Amino acid sequence: MDESGGSGQPRSGNDRATDRHEGQPPRTDPSHPEATPDTTGSGPAPEEQAPAEDAHGRDTGAKPSDASDSSDSPDGSVSPDPSGIPDPPAGRAPAAPRGRTEASSGNTGGGAGTGAGGPRGPRRPKDPGGGLLMGRPFGVPVYVAPSWFLVAALITWVFGGQLDRVLPELGAARYLVSLFFAVAFYASVLVHELAHTVAALRFKLPVRRIQLQFFGGVSEIEKEAETPGREFVLAFVGPLLSLVLAGVFYLAMSPVEPGTVPGVLLAGLMISNLIVAAFNLLPGLPLDGGRMLRAVVWKITGTPMSGTVAAAWVGRALAIAVLIGLPLLTQTGALGGDPEDIGGMDTVTDALLAAILAAIIWTGAGNSLRMARLREHLPELRARALTRRAVPVETDTPLSEALRRANEVGARALVVVDAEGEPLSLVREAAIVGVPEHRRPWVAVSGLAQDLTEGMRVSAELSGEELLDVLRATPATEYLVVEDTGAIYGVLSAADVERAFVRAMARPS
């Protein structure tokens, strides 16, 4: 917040590529000053540790130095290598947090919370994955995580023991009934998550996936609600649907004879949905009630960050209360059962369950705070500030001559253009590093370039989440940055975006 994000690429160990401001002339202007490294050396290290190629695109076997080398300086910059050329980090642009809301629910926990996500590459997989794909209601993939099978087995075992006391005549068949209950319960959780999903789609918020996992479900909504009112509705619809389901199961019990298998199943589903609704309405992140509290504070203060901080700290207090209070309530019999019958293994189980729930809530609250800070710093990522100056060169220009021209004007990137000056491709850093210096006069830049696609043209006016969305949509190591008029502004490296992202996140809010 205190300064604009920059590439962090030093020149001679000091100057940075971001020591400029908006409104400067296009990068192709030779009079445009910029601190740059000497490009006549070995060249910057490529991203993704890609093998270098020669002028004909063949793999030379050369590998760049690792971006995580211990030469990283304390201030986040990278010390130059022996040849005087700084190596950019293994380049992935950080994933824009995409405002991802993880609206979770489950048998014991979950809630609407902001998903934590560290830096990720711009690559956006066609299928987000996350377990066994069960279907695509409303076009959103639904996955069952491997951990679900563990909790399904646990529910089958626990509920089977209860059925043995209520319906002893079932014998071993009680476990089949218990398994049906586990599946039906998670079907209720899925309905809860679909409520979040439908509301998100109604507000034109993209939903990446729904995942059923150990402690419930997660609806990954990729953008944040624009208003506190929508945030409140988005969070409330999940518990509301759980309450509606509880009412449906209660009404379904009326014509069913008590003490039968259908009666026990309906009663169990009614109670479990009431528990899901009540737990998710607790006013702390990452639960749905926490997002509702966040929306209220956001409405009062006018800033979503204030709402996040308040709801996250309430969530942490709630985690401590669960850790201490749940075992005490069980020991005193406040949750049912005779206190004299509670002890031994039951005490250990209750304490373990409380610890797991507390850890989930505490971690979710912390993740929400980190995501809020990330969104706060996103505007610092501006294409215009992060762009490297570039020089246009024609296809048959020798690499040595192209680098000489770049050094003369202090540029750090090469754009291959046709005879009319129309950009055709970008010379890749990964390819430059694989060409020995003595061969550079005989290698044409066209053999080291990557053809431009439409997605590799980035507006100089993009910033924040919008910029990162564009980078994710077309994965590449470099992008051509252009003005609104179509004039070349420069080249944006995904590595520079990642470095600026990391430095911005390292600063306090």
Coordinates of C-alpha atoms in Angstrom, one line a residue, residues 129-408:
G129 CA -10.1 -31.5 -9.7
G130 CA -10.4 -32.3 -6.0
G131 CA -11.4 -36.0 -5.8
L132 CA -14.1 -38.1 -7.5
L133 CA -16.2 -36.1 -9.9
M134 CA -19.9 -36.8 -9.2
G135 CA -21.6 -34.4 -11.6
R136 CA -22.0 -30.8 -12.7
P137 CA -25.3 -29.3 -11.4
F138 CA -25.7 -25.8 -12.7
G139 CA -22.5 -26.4 -14.6
V140 CA -20.4 -26.5 -11.4
P141 CA -18.4 -29.7 -10.9
V142 CA -19.1 -31.6 -7.7
Y143 CA -16.2 -33.6 -6.2
V144 CA -16.0 -36.1 -3.4
A145 CA -12.6 -35.8 -1.6
P146 CA -10.9 -39.0 -0.5
S147 CA -11.4 -37.9 3.1
W148 CA -15.1 -38.3 2.7
F149 CA -14.8 -42.0 2.6
L150 CA -13.1 -41.9 5.9
V151 CA -15.9 -39.9 7.5
A152 CA -18.5 -42.0 5.8
A153 CA -17.0 -45.1 7.4
L154 CA -16.9 -43.3 10.8
I155 CA -20.5 -42.2 10.5
T156 CA -21.5 -45.8 9.5
W157 CA -19.7 -47.2 12.5
V158 CA -21.1 -44.7 15.1
F159 CA -24.6 -44.6 13.8
G160 CA -24.6 -48.4 13.5
G161 CA -23.8 -48.6 17.2
Q162 CA -26.8 -46.4 18.0
L163 CA -29.0 -48.5 15.8
D164 CA -28.0 -51.6 17.7
R165 CA -29.5 -50.1 20.8
V166 CA -32.7 -48.8 19.1
L167 CA -33.3 -51.6 16.6
P168 CA -31.3 -54.6 17.8
E169 CA -33.3 -57.0 15.5
L170 CA -31.4 -55.5 12.5
G171 CA -28.2 -57.3 13.3
A172 CA -25.4 -56.8 10.8
A173 CA -27.8 -55.1 8.4
R174 CA -27.6 -52.0 10.7
Y175 CA -24.4 -51.0 9.0
L176 CA -26.1 -50.9 5.6
V177 CA -28.7 -48.6 7.1
S178 CA -26.0 -46.5 8.7
L179 CA -24.2 -46.2 5.3
F180 CA -27.4 -45.1 3.7
F181 CA -27.7 -42.4 6.5
A182 CA -24.1 -41.2 5.8
V183 CA -24.9 -40.9 2.1
A184 CA -28.2 -39.1 2.7
F185 CA -26.6 -36.8 5.2
Y186 CA -24.0 -35.7 2.8
A187 CA -26.6 -35.3 0.1
S188 CA -28.1 -32.7 2.6
V189 CA -24.7 -31.1 2.8
L190 CA -24.6 -30.9 -1.0
V191 CA -28.0 -29.1 -1.0
H192 CA -26.5 -26.7 1.5
E193 CA -23.6 -26.0 -0.8
L194 CA -25.8 -25.8 -3.9
A195 CA -27.7 -23.0 -2.1
H196 CA -24.5 -21.0 -1.9
T197 CA -23.7 -21.9 -5.5
V198 CA -27.1 -20.8 -6.9
A199 CA -26.9 -17.5 -5.0
A200 CA -23.4 -16.9 -6.3
L201 CA -24.5 -17.6 -9.9
R202 CA -27.5 -15.3 -9.4
F203 CA -25.0 -12.5 -8.4
K204 CA -22.9 -13.4 -11.4
L205 CA -20.0 -14.7 -9.2
P206 CA -18.2 -17.7 -10.9
V207 CA -18.1 -20.9 -8.9
R208 CA -15.0 -23.0 -9.4
R209 CA -16.3 -26.3 -7.8
I210 CA -18.1 -27.9 -4.9
Q211 CA -16.2 -30.4 -2.8
L212 CA -17.5 -32.8 -0.2
Q213 CA -14.8 -33.6 2.3
F214 CA -14.2 -34.8 5.9
F215 CA -15.9 -32.0 7.8
G216 CA -18.6 -31.1 5.4
G217 CA -18.5 -29.3 2.0
V218 CA -16.9 -26.3 0.3
S219 CA -18.3 -24.1 -2.4
E220 CA -15.3 -22.3 -4.0
I221 CA -16.7 -19.0 -5.3
E222 CA -14.0 -17.2 -7.2
K223 CA -15.0 -13.6 -6.6
E224 CA -16.1 -11.6 -3.6
A225 CA -19.6 -10.2 -3.3
E226 CA -19.7 -6.5 -4.4
T227 CA -21.9 -5.3 -1.6
P228 CA -22.5 -6.3 2.1
G229 CA -26.1 -7.1 1.3
R230 CA -25.1 -9.7 -1.3
E231 CA -22.5 -11.0 1.1
F232 CA -25.1 -11.5 3.8
V233 CA -27.5 -13.3 1.4
L234 CA -24.7 -15.5 0.0
A235 CA -23.8 -16.7 3.5
F236 CA -27.3 -17.0 4.9
V237 CA -28.8 -19.2 2.1
G238 CA -26.8 -22.2 3.2
P239 CA -28.0 -22.5 6.8
L240 CA -31.5 -21.5 5.6
L241 CA -31.6 -24.5 3.3
S242 CA -30.4 -26.8 6.1
L243 CA -33.2 -25.5 8.3
V244 CA -35.7 -26.1 5.5
L245 CA -34.4 -29.7 5.1
A246 CA -34.8 -30.2 8.8
G247 CA -38.4 -29.1 8.5
V248 CA -39.0 -31.4 5.6
F249 CA -37.6 -34.4 7.4
Y250 CA -39.7 -33.5 10.5
L251 CA -42.9 -33.3 8.4
A252 CA -41.9 -36.6 6.7
M253 CA -41.8 -38.3 10.2
S254 CA -45.5 -37.7 10.8
P255 CA -46.9 -40.6 8.7
V256 CA -44.0 -42.9 9.7
E257 CA -44.2 -45.2 12.7
P258 CA -41.6 -44.4 15.4
G259 CA -39.0 -47.0 16.2
T260 CA -38.8 -48.2 12.6
V261 CA -35.9 -47.9 10.2
P262 CA -37.5 -45.0 8.2
G263 CA -38.5 -43.3 11.4
V264 CA -34.9 -43.5 12.8
L265 CA -33.4 -42.3 9.6
L266 CA -35.7 -39.4 9.2
A267 CA -35.1 -38.3 12.8
G268 CA -31.4 -38.6 12.4
L269 CA -31.4 -36.5 9.2
M270 CA -33.7 -33.9 10.9
I271 CA -31.3 -33.6 13.9
S272 CA -28.2 -33.5 11.8
N273 CA -29.5 -30.8 9.5
L274 CA -30.4 -28.7 12.6
I275 CA -26.9 -29.1 13.9
V276 CA -25.4 -28.1 10.6
A277 CA -27.6 -25.0 10.5
A278 CA -27.0 -24.0 14.1
F279 CA -23.2 -24.6 13.9
N280 CA -22.8 -22.6 10.7
L281 CA -24.8 -19.7 12.1
L282 CA -22.2 -19.1 14.8
P283 CA -20.9 -15.6 14.2
G284 CA -17.2 -16.3 13.4
L285 CA -15.2 -16.9 10.3
P286 CA -14.9 -19.2 8.5
L287 CA -18.5 -20.2 9.3
D288 CA -21.5 -18.8 7.4
G289 CA -22.5 -16.8 10.5
G290 CA -19.0 -15.3 10.4
R291 CA -19.6 -14.0 6.9
M292 CA -22.9 -12.7 7.9
L293 CA -21.2 -10.8 10.8
R294 CA -18.6 -9.6 8.3
A295 CA -21.4 -8.2 6.1
V296 CA -23.0 -6.4 9.0
V297 CA -19.7 -4.8 10.1
W298 CA -18.9 -4.0 6.4
K299 CA -22.2 -2.2 6.1
I300 CA -21.7 -0.2 9.3
T301 CA -18.0 0.8 8.7
G302 CA -18.1 0.9 4.9
T303 CA -15.0 -1.2 4.5
P304 CA -14.9 -5.0 3.9
M305 CA -11.5 -5.2 5.7
S306 CA -13.0 -4.1 9.0
G307 CA -15.7 -6.7 8.7
T308 CA -13.2 -9.4 8.0
V309 CA -11.0 -8.5 10.9
A310 CA -13.9 -8.4 13.3
A311 CA -15.4 -11.7 12.1
A312 CA -12.0 -13.4 12.0
W313 CA -11.2 -12.5 15.6
V314 CA -14.6 -13.7 16.7
G315 CA -13.9 -16.9 14.9
R316 CA -10.6 -17.3 16.8
A317 CA -12.5 -16.8 20.0
L318 CA -15.0 -19.3 18.9
A319 CA -12.2 -21.8 18.2
I320 CA -10.9 -21.4 21.8
A321 CA -14.5 -21.8 23.2
V322 CA -15.0 -25.0 21.2
L323 CA -11.6 -26.4 22.3
I324 CA -12.4 -25.8 26.0
G325 CA -16.2 -25.8 26.1
L326 CA -17.1 -28.9 24.1
P327 CA -15.3 -31.4 26.4
L328 CA -16.7 -29.7 29.5
L329 CA -20.3 -29.8 28.1
T330 CA -19.9 -33.5 27.3
Q331 CA -18.5 -34.2 30.8
T332 CA -21.4 -32.5 32.5
G333 CA -24.0 -34.2 30.4
A334 CA -25.3 -30.9 29.0
L335 CA -25.3 -32.5 25.5
G336 CA -27.2 -35.6 26.6
G337 CA -26.3 -38.8 28.3
D338 CA -25.5 -39.7 31.9
P339 CA -22.3 -38.1 33.2
E340 CA -21.5 -41.3 35.1
D341 CA -21.4 -43.2 31.9
I342 CA -18.9 -40.8 30.3
G343 CA -15.3 -41.4 30.7
G344 CA -12.2 -43.2 29.3
M345 CA -12.4 -43.5 25.6
D346 CA -15.4 -41.2 25.3
T347 CA -13.4 -38.4 27.0
V348 CA -10.5 -38.9 24.6
T349 CA -12.8 -38.9 21.6
D350 CA -14.6 -35.7 22.7
A351 CA -11.3 -33.9 23.3
L352 CA -9.9 -35.0 19.9
L353 CA -13.1 -33.9 18.1
A354 CA -13.0 -30.5 19.9
A355 CA -9.3 -30.1 19.0
I356 CA -10.0 -30.8 15.3
L357 CA -13.0 -28.5 15.2
A358 CA -11.0 -25.7 17.0
A359 CA -8.1 -26.1 14.6
I360 CA -10.4 -25.9 11.5
I361 CA -12.1 -22.7 12.8
W362 CA -8.8 -21.1 13.9
T363 CA -7.1 -21.9 10.6
G364 CA -10.1 -20.7 8.6
A365 CA -10.2 -17.4 10.5
G366 CA -6.5 -16.9 9.9
N367 CA -6.9 -17.7 6.2
S368 CA -9.7 -15.1 5.9
L369 CA -7.4 -12.4 7.4
R370 CA -4.7 -13.3 4.9
M371 CA -7.0 -13.2 2.0
A372 CA -8.4 -9.9 3.1
R373 CA -4.8 -8.5 3.2
L374 CA -4.1 -10.0 -0.2
R375 CA -7.1 -8.2 -1.7
E376 CA -6.0 -5.0 0.0
H377 CA -2.6 -5.2 -1.8
L378 CA -3.9 -6.3 -5.2
P379 CA -4.3 -2.8 -6.6
E380 CA -0.5 -2.4 -6.2
L381 CA -0.1 -4.9 -9.1
R382 CA -0.3 -2.6 -12.2
A383 CA 0.7 -3.7 -15.6
R384 CA 2.1 -0.3 -16.4
A385 CA 4.4 -0.3 -13.4
L386 CA 5.6 -3.8 -13.8
T387 CA 6.3 -3.7 -17.5
R388 CA 9.8 -4.1 -18.8
R389 CA 10.9 -1.7 -21.5
A390 CA 11.3 -3.4 -24.9
V391 CA 12.9 -2.7 -28.2
P392 CA 11.4 -3.8 -31.5
V393 CA 13.7 -5.9 -33.7
E394 CA 13.0 -7.5 -37.1
T395 CA 12.9 -11.3 -37.6
D396 CA 16.4 -11.6 -39.1
T397 CA 18.2 -9.5 -36.5
P398 CA 21.1 -11.4 -34.9
L399 CA 20.7 -11.9 -31.2
S400 CA 23.9 -10.1 -30.4
E401 CA 22.8 -7.0 -32.3
A402 CA 19.3 -7.1 -30.6
L403 CA 20.9 -7.2 -27.2
R404 CA 23.3 -4.4 -28.1
R405 CA 20.3 -2.2 -29.1
A406 CA 18.5 -3.1 -25.9
N407 CA 21.6 -2.1 -23.8
E408 CA 21.9 1.2 -25.6

